[in-house]
Amino acid sequence: MATRAATKKKPAAKAAKSSKAVVKKFETVLVEKKDRIAWVIMNRPEKRNAMSPQLHLDMNDALEELAIDDSVDVVVITGAGKAFSAGQDIRLYFRGTTGDPVLRHKSKNASHHWRWTTLSKFPKLTIAMVNGFCFGGAFTQVSACDLAIAADDAIFGLSEINWGILPGGIVSWNVVNTMSYRDAMYYAITGDTFTGKEAAAMRFINKSVPKARLKAETTKLAKKMMKKNPTAVRYTKEGIRAVKEMSVDQAADYLNAKSDALKYQDPENGRQKGMAQFLDDKTYRPGLGEYDRSKDL
Ligand code: COA
């Protein structure tokens, strides 16, 4: 669990200054920061952002830095050009590591680490913005992000079956947890593709929008979330993920403890602020929106 010091937010003025920090350059990943949103872009457009060993290493470095970057509240994962990601790089990740067990081991670890371990526990809100092709292994980072939004015409596919493998890593586990059982089974064994619109209808993602509006809609979603108490958002997303694997009694116990921890850890004391603005000031209705974070208690 995070310490009080780790969750304490710097005052707005200080954070704004640090947002001017130079963004480190990566070979296969672009990081752009604007208005406290970090856009992490898989950047091998000529290879449809297929995930090479280098891309996995770069994504790990980029995300580890952003996790503790005070100038960033929301991280968006997306791809350059017409693809989100065409999945693992069949040449470099599979064939290229066949005779090199050390590289295979390192690539596999790095691949799992950023796409699942890091993203699924990321201390800030994460959004997958699926701008185009999304195949195979790329389903893992979509599932790991807290929210997912796609272009209506993005193409998704569990293509592994088409070249004689199964959705490995943890892709099968992810799809069966994120999609319905019937859809997970159907798309894994047929390899049929589906569009962003269909992905939204089957609830693999939150919603799809016309491609021309994708970035604007993602920004809108990120900014909407930035109005909420960030510690409460973090504890809530951790809670939702954790209780999925628990019995009802375990969940009740865990959520009590988690609520107590939030009460203690929240540097802006949102609970008291929210209550005061509703009950005493009567300036907002919690049922219809968040309290004003800029006002002191
Ligand atoms: N691994 C390695 N290289 C890939 C790749 C992948 N997963 N996906 C695309 N590329 C490469 C192609 O080999 C091609 O390289 P080249 O220009 O050196 O020949 C380049 O990216 C462009 O691909 P191309 O197939 O010409 O683009 P497209 O826009 O016509 O089609 C896809 C895009 C994604 C439909 C197609 O590339 C594809 O089917 N890729 C494999 C998807 C897949 O099965 N992924 C699961 C891996 S587990």
Coordinates of C-alpha atoms in Angstrom, one line a residue, residues 49-205:
N49 CA 3.4 -0.8 -33.8
A50 CA 4.1 -4.5 -33.5
M51 CA 5.7 -5.1 -30.2
S52 CA 9.4 -5.8 -30.5
P53 CA 11.7 -6.6 -27.5
Q54 CA 12.9 -2.9 -27.7
L55 CA 9.4 -1.6 -27.6
H56 CA 8.7 -3.6 -24.4
L57 CA 11.9 -2.2 -22.8
D58 CA 11.0 1.3 -23.8
M59 CA 7.4 1.0 -22.6
N60 CA 8.6 -0.3 -19.2
D61 CA 11.0 2.7 -18.9
A62 CA 8.4 5.2 -20.0
L63 CA 5.7 4.0 -17.6
E64 CA 8.0 3.6 -14.6
E65 CA 8.9 7.3 -15.0
L66 CA 5.3 8.4 -15.5
A67 CA 4.1 6.5 -12.4
I68 CA 6.0 9.0 -10.2
D69 CA 5.8 12.1 -12.5
D70 CA 4.0 14.8 -10.5
S71 CA 3.1 16.7 -13.6
V72 CA 0.9 13.9 -14.9
D73 CA -2.6 12.8 -13.7
V74 CA -3.7 10.5 -16.5
V75 CA -1.8 8.2 -18.9
V76 CA -3.2 7.4 -22.3
I77 CA -1.8 4.4 -24.2
T78 CA -2.1 4.6 -28.0
G79 CA -0.3 3.9 -31.3
A80 CA 1.2 6.0 -34.1
G81 CA -0.2 5.9 -37.5
K82 CA -3.0 3.5 -38.5
A83 CA -2.5 0.9 -35.8
F84 CA -2.9 0.7 -32.1
S85 CA -0.6 -2.4 -32.2
A86 CA -0.5 -5.4 -34.4
G87 CA 0.5 -7.5 -31.4
Q88 CA 3.8 -9.2 -30.7
D89 CA 6.3 -8.6 -33.5
I90 CA 6.3 -12.0 -35.1
R91 CA 9.8 -11.5 -36.6
L92 CA 11.6 -9.9 -33.7
Y93 CA 9.7 -11.1 -30.6
F94 CA 9.0 -14.7 -31.8
R95 CA 11.5 -15.7 -34.5
G96 CA 14.2 -13.3 -33.5
T97 CA 14.5 -14.7 -30.0
T98 CA 14.2 -18.4 -30.9
G99 CA 18.0 -19.1 -30.7
D100 CA 18.6 -16.6 -27.9
P101 CA 17.1 -17.8 -24.6
V102 CA 18.4 -14.8 -22.7
L103 CA 16.8 -12.3 -25.0
R104 CA 13.6 -14.4 -25.1
H105 CA 13.5 -14.4 -21.3
K106 CA 14.1 -10.7 -21.0
S107 CA 11.6 -9.8 -23.7
K108 CA 8.9 -12.1 -22.2
N109 CA 9.4 -10.5 -18.8
A110 CA 9.5 -7.0 -20.1
S111 CA 6.4 -7.7 -22.2
H112 CA 4.4 -9.0 -19.3
H113 CA 5.7 -6.4 -16.9
W114 CA 4.5 -3.2 -18.6
R115 CA 1.4 -4.6 -20.2
W116 CA 0.0 -6.2 -17.1
T117 CA 2.0 -5.8 -13.8
T118 CA 2.6 -2.1 -14.3
L119 CA -0.5 -1.0 -16.1
S120 CA -3.0 -3.0 -14.0
K121 CA -1.6 -1.5 -10.8
F122 CA -0.8 1.9 -12.2
P123 CA -1.1 4.7 -9.5
K124 CA -2.8 7.0 -12.0
L125 CA -5.8 6.7 -14.2
T126 CA -5.0 4.8 -17.5
I127 CA -6.9 4.9 -20.7
A128 CA -6.3 2.8 -23.8
M129 CA -7.1 4.8 -26.9
V130 CA -7.4 2.2 -29.7
N131 CA -6.9 4.2 -32.9
G132 CA -6.7 1.3 -35.4
F133 CA -5.5 -2.3 -35.7
C134 CA -5.4 -4.1 -32.4
F135 CA -4.3 -7.7 -32.6
G136 CA -3.3 -10.6 -30.3
G137 CA -0.9 -9.5 -27.5
A138 CA -2.2 -5.9 -27.7
F139 CA -5.4 -7.0 -26.1
T140 CA -3.5 -7.3 -22.8
Q141 CA -2.7 -3.6 -22.5
V142 CA -6.3 -2.7 -23.5
S143 CA -7.6 -5.0 -20.7
A144 CA -5.1 -3.7 -18.2
C145 CA -6.0 0.0 -18.7
D146 CA -8.8 1.3 -16.4
L147 CA -10.8 2.6 -19.3
A148 CA -10.7 1.9 -23.1
I149 CA -12.0 4.0 -26.0
A150 CA -11.7 3.1 -29.7
A151 CA -12.3 4.5 -33.1
D152 CA -15.6 3.1 -34.5
D153 CA -13.6 1.5 -37.3
A154 CA -10.7 0.2 -35.3
I155 CA -10.1 -3.5 -36.1
F156 CA -9.6 -5.9 -33.3
G157 CA -8.6 -9.6 -33.7
L158 CA -7.4 -12.6 -31.8
S159 CA -5.4 -13.6 -34.8
E160 CA -3.2 -16.2 -33.0
I161 CA -5.4 -19.1 -34.3
N162 CA -4.7 -17.9 -37.9
W163 CA -1.0 -18.8 -37.6
G164 CA -1.3 -21.8 -35.4
I165 CA -0.8 -20.6 -31.9
L166 CA -3.1 -19.8 -29.0
P167 CA -3.7 -16.4 -27.3
G168 CA -0.8 -16.8 -24.9
G169 CA 0.9 -14.6 -22.4
I170 CA -2.2 -13.8 -20.5
V171 CA -4.4 -12.8 -23.5
S172 CA -6.8 -15.7 -23.0
W173 CA -7.1 -14.9 -19.3
N174 CA -7.7 -11.2 -20.1
V175 CA -10.4 -11.8 -22.8
V176 CA -12.3 -14.3 -20.7
N177 CA -12.3 -11.8 -17.8
T178 CA -13.2 -8.7 -19.9
M179 CA -15.5 -10.2 -22.6
S180 CA -18.4 -12.5 -22.2
Y181 CA -17.4 -16.2 -22.2
R182 CA -19.2 -16.7 -25.5
D183 CA -17.4 -13.8 -27.2
A184 CA -14.0 -14.7 -25.8
M185 CA -14.4 -18.3 -27.0
Y186 CA -15.8 -17.3 -30.4
Y187 CA -13.2 -14.7 -31.3
A188 CA -10.3 -16.8 -29.9
I189 CA -11.2 -19.9 -32.0
T190 CA -12.4 -18.2 -35.2
G191 CA -9.9 -15.4 -35.4
D192 CA -12.7 -13.2 -36.8
T193 CA -12.1 -9.5 -36.5
F194 CA -14.5 -7.1 -34.9
T195 CA -14.7 -3.3 -35.1
G196 CA -14.4 -0.7 -32.4
K197 CA -18.2 -0.3 -32.5
E198 CA -18.6 -4.0 -32.0
A199 CA -16.0 -4.0 -29.2
A200 CA -18.1 -1.3 -27.4
A201 CA -21.3 -3.3 -27.9
M202 CA -19.8 -6.4 -26.4
R203 CA -18.3 -4.3 -23.6
F204 CA -14.7 -5.1 -24.3
I205 CA -14.1 -1.4 -24.3

